[in-house]
Coordinates of C-alpha atoms in Angstrom, one line a residue:
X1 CA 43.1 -36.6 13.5
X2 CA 43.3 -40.0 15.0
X3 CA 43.4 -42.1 11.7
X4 CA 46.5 -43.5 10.6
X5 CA 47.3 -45.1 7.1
X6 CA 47.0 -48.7 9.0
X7 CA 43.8 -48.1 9.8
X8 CA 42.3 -47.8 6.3
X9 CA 44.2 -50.4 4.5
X10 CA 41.3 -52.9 3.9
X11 CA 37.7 -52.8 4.9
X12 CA 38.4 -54.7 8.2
X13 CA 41.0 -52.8 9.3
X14 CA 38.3 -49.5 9.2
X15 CA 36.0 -51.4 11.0
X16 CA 38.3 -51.9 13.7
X17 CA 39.7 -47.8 13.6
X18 CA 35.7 -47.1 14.3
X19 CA 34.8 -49.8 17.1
X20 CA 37.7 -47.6 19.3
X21 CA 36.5 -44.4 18.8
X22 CA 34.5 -43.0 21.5
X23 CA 30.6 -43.0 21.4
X24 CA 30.5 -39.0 22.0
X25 CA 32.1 -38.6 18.9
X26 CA 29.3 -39.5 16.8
X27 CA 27.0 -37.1 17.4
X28 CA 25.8 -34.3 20.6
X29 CA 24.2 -34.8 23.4
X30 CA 22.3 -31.6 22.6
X31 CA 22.1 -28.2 24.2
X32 CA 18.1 -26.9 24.4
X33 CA 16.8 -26.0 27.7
X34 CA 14.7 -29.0 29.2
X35 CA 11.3 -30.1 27.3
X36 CA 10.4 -34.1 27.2
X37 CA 7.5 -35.5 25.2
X38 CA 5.2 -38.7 26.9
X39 CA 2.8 -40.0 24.0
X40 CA 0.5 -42.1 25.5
X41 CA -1.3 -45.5 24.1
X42 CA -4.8 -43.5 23.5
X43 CA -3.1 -41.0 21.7
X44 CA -2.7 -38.3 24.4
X45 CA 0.6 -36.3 24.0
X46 CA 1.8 -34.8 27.4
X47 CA 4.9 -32.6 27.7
X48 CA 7.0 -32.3 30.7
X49 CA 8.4 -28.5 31.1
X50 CA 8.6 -26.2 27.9
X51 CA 12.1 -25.2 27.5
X52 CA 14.0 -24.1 24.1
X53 CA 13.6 -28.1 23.1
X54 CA 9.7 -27.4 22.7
X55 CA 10.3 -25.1 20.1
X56 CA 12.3 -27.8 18.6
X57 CA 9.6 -30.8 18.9
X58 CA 7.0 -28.7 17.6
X59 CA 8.8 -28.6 14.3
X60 CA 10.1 -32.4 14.4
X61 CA 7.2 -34.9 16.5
X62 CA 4.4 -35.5 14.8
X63 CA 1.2 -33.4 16.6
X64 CA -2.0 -35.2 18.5
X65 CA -4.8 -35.9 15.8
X66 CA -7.3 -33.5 17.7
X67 CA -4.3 -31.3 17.9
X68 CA -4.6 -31.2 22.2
X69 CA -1.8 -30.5 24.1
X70 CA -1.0 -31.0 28.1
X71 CA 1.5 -29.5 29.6
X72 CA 3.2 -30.2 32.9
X73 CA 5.9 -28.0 34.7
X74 CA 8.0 -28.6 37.3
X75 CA 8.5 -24.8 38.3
X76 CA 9.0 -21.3 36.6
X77 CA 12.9 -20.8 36.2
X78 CA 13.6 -18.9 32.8
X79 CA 15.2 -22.4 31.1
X80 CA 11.8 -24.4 31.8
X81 CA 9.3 -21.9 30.5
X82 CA 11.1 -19.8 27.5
X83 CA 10.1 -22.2 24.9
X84 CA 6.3 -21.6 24.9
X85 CA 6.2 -18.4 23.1
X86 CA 8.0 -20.4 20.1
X87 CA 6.1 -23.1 20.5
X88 CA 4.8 -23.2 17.0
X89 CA 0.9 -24.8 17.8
X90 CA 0.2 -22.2 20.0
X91 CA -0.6 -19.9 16.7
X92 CA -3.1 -22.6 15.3
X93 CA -6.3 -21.7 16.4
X94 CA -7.1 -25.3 16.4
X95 CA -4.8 -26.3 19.0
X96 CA -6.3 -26.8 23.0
X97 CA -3.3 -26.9 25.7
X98 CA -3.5 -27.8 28.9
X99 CA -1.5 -26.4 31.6
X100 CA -0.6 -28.7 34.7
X101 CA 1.1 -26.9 38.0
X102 CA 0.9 -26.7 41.5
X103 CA 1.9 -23.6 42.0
X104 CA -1.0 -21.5 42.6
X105 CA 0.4 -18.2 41.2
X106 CA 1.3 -19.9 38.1
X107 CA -1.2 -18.4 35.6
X108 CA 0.2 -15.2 36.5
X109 CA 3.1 -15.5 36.0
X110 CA 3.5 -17.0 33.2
X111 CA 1.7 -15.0 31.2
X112 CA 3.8 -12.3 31.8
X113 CA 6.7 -13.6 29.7
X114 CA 4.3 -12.9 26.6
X115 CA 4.4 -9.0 27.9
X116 CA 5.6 -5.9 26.0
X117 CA 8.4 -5.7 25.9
X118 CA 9.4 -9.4 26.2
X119 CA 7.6 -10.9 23.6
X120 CA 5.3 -9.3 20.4
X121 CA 2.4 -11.1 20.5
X122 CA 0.2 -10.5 23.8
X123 CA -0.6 -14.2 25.6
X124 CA -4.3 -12.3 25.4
X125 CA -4.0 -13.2 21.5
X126 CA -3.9 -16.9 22.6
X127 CA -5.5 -17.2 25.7
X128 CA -8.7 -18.8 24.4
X129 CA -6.5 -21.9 23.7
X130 CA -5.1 -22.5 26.8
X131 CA -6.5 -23.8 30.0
X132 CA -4.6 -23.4 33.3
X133 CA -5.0 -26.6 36.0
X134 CA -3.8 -26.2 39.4
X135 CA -3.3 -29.7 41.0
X136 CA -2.2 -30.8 44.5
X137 CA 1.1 -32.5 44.7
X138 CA 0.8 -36.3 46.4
X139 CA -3.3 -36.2 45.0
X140 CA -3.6 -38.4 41.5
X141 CA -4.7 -37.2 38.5
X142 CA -5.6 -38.7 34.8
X143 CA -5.0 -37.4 31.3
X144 CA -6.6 -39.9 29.5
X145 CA -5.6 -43.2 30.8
X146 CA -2.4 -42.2 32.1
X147 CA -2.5 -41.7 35.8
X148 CA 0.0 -38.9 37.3
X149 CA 1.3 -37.9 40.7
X150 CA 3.7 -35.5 41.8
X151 CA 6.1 -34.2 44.7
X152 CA 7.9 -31.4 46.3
X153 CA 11.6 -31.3 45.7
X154 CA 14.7 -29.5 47.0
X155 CA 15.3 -26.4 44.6
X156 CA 15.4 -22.7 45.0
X157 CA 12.1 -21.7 45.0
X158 CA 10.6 -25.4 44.7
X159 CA 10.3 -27.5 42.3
X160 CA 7.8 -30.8 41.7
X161 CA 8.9 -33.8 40.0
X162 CA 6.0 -36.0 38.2
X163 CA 5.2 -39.5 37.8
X164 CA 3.3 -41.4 35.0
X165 CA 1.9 -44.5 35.0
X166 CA 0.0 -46.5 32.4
X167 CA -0.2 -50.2 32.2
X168 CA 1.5 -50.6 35.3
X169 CA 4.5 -48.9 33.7
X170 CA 6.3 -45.7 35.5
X171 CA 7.9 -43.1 34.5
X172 CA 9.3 -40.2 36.6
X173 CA 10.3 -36.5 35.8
X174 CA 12.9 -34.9 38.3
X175 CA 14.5 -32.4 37.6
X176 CA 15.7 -29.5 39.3
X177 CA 16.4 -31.3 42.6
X178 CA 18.8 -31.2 45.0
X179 CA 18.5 -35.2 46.5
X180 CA 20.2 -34.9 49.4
X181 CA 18.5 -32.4 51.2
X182 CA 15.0 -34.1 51.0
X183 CA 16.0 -37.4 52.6
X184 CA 14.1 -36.8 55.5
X185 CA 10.9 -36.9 52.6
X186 CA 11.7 -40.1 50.7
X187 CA 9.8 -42.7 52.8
X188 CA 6.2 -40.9 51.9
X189 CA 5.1 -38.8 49.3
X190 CA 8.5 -38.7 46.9
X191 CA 8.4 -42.7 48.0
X192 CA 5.4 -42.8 46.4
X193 CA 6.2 -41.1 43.3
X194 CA 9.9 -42.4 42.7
X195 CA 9.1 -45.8 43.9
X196 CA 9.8 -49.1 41.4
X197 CA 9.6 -46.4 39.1
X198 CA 10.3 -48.2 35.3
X199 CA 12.3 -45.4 33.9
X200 CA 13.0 -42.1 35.6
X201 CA 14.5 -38.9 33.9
X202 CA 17.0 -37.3 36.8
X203 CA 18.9 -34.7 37.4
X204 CA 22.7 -35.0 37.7
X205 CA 23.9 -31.8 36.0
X206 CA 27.0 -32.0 38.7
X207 CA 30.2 -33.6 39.4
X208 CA 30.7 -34.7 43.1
X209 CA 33.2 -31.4 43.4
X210 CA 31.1 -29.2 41.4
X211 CA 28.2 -30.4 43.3
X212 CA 30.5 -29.5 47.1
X213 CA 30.9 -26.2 45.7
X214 CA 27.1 -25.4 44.9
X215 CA 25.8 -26.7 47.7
X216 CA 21.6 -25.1 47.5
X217 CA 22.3 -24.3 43.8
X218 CA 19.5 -26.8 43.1
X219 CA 21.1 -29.6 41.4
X220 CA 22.6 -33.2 42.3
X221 CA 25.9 -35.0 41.3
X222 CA 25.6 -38.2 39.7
X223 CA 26.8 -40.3 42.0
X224 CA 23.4 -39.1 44.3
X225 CA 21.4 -40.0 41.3
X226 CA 22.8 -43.2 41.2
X227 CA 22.3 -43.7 45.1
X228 CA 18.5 -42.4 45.0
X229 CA 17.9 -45.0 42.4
X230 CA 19.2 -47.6 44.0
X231 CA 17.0 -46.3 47.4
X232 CA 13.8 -46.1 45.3
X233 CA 14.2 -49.4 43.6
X234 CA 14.1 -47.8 40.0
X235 CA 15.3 -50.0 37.3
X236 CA 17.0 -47.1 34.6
X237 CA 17.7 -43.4 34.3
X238 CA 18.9 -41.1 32.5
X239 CA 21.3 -38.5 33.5
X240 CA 19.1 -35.1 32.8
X241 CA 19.6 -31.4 33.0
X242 CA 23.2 -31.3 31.8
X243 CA 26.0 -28.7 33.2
X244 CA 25.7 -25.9 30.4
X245 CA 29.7 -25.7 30.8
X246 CA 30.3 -29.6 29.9
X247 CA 31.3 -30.5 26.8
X248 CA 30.3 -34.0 25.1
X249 CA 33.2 -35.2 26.3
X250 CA 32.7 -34.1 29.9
X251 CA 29.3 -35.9 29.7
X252 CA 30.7 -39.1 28.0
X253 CA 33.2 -39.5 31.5
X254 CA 30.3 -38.6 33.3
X255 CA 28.4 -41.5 31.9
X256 CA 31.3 -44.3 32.4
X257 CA 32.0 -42.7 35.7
X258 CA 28.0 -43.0 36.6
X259 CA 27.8 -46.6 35.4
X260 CA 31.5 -47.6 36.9
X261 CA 30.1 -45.9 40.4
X262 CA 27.0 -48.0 39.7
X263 CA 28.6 -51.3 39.3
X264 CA 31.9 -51.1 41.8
X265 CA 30.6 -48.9 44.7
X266 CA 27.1 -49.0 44.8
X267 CA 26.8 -52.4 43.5
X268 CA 22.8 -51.8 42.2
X269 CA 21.5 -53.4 38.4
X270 CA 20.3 -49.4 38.3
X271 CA 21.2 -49.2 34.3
X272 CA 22.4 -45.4 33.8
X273 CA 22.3 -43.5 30.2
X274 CA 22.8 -40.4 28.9
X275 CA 19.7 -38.0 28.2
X276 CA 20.3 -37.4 24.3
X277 CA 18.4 -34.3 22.8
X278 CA 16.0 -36.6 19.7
X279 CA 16.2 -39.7 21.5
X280 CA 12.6 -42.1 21.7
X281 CA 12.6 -44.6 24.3
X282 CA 9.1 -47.1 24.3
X283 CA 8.0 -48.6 27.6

């Protein structure tokens, strides 16, 4: 629809027509429910929350050689959980998983999503391959050689963001998080876990008036993202947990605007992308 008869003249002149189209055009940021894979140097494949997109990797990433999962939620809202009854590995009775929380009721309650009349299959069919962990946010932990940590944020009903670190490389998981009502927190324990983080994945599903109206919804604006970076002395994020009503249009202004506010207000080297559904990133 943009294309006019100048523009395809000579192989130069196409060139030119696609250097001006818009990056959102060539391809989607994706729309599965939120599920992020950490494959470690020893081999160990951890997964952050197992939303729709777990269903996904399972049929696209390559599995662990001793086929052992772990998993690491955040919290128990519908969108972070749902994927784990599709979650093709959990059917291989060769596959060991993991479960990291630090909610104490989590067993519990999970399992019950894998009750009649929910789901077919019992989680009793399964439960010899799965192993529930209880861990105390702010007290380390290892899964191989990767050393975790994790926090209390501000969400309805809680929710923990995570840290990784291997090599002395970080990488954080927040999501779910309303920033700006845990300030009084972020000089101890979310210091420690955001903190020079490397890369951190963070939630900015919101516009600054989207955000105005759902104030306690349990989500941040970007421009809050962008500020908490710069606070916690991280070097790049990527704007997570997308507004299910924004198209990839709406993201794509929400990107420039992220980076312009960024640049021009904030004035911080934060670099800000875009969290694309497939993407690999190596740190």
């Amino acid at each position: 629809m943009r294309i006019q008869s100048r523009d395809i003249i000579n192989s130069d002149a196409r060139q030119k027509f696609l250097s001006t189209l818009p990056g959102y055009i060539f391809g989607t940021t994706g729309s599965n429910t939120p599920c992020i894979q950490l494959v470690a140097k020893d081999g160990n494949h951890i997964i952050f929350d197992a939303g729709t997109g777990l269903r996904v990797m399972a049929k696209k990433a390559v599995p662990p050689e001793d086929r052992h999962y772990s998993i690491l939620f955040s919290h128990m809202h519908w969108d972070h959980i749902q994927g784990f009854p599709f979650f093709d590995p959990l059917f291989n009775p060769k596959t060991k998983i993991d479960i990291y929380s630090p909610f104490p009721d989590f067993e519990k309650n999970f399992k019950n999503q894998m009750k009649a009349p929910f789901f077919p299959v019992d989680f009793e069919a399964v439960k010899d391959r799965v192993k529930f962990i209880t861990i105390q946010p702010g007290k380390e932990f290892n899964i191989g050689n990767v050393k975790f940590n994790c926090c209390k944020m501000s969400h309805p009903g809680d929710s923990y963001a995570y840290s990784a670190i291997e090599d002395g490389k970080k990488f954080v998981y927040a999501t779910d998080v309303e920033l700006y009502l845990n300030s009084s927190n972020y000089e101890n324990e979310v210091k420690s876990v955001f903190g020079d983080a490397d890369i951190a994945i963070l939630d900015s599903q919101y516009t600054m008036k989207e955000a105005i109206d759902k104030i306690q919804w349990g989500h941040s604006p970007f421009s809050y993202a962008v500020d908490f970076a710069a606070q916690m002395g991280i070097s790049k994020i990527f704007l997570f947990h997308h507004e299910p009503e924004h198209d990839d249009k709406k993201l794509d202004s929400i990107l420039q605007a992220a980076r312009w506010y960024a640049k021009f207000i904030v004035q911080t080297a934060v670099k800000v992308n875009l969290a694309i559904e497939g993407s690999e990133i190596e740190l």
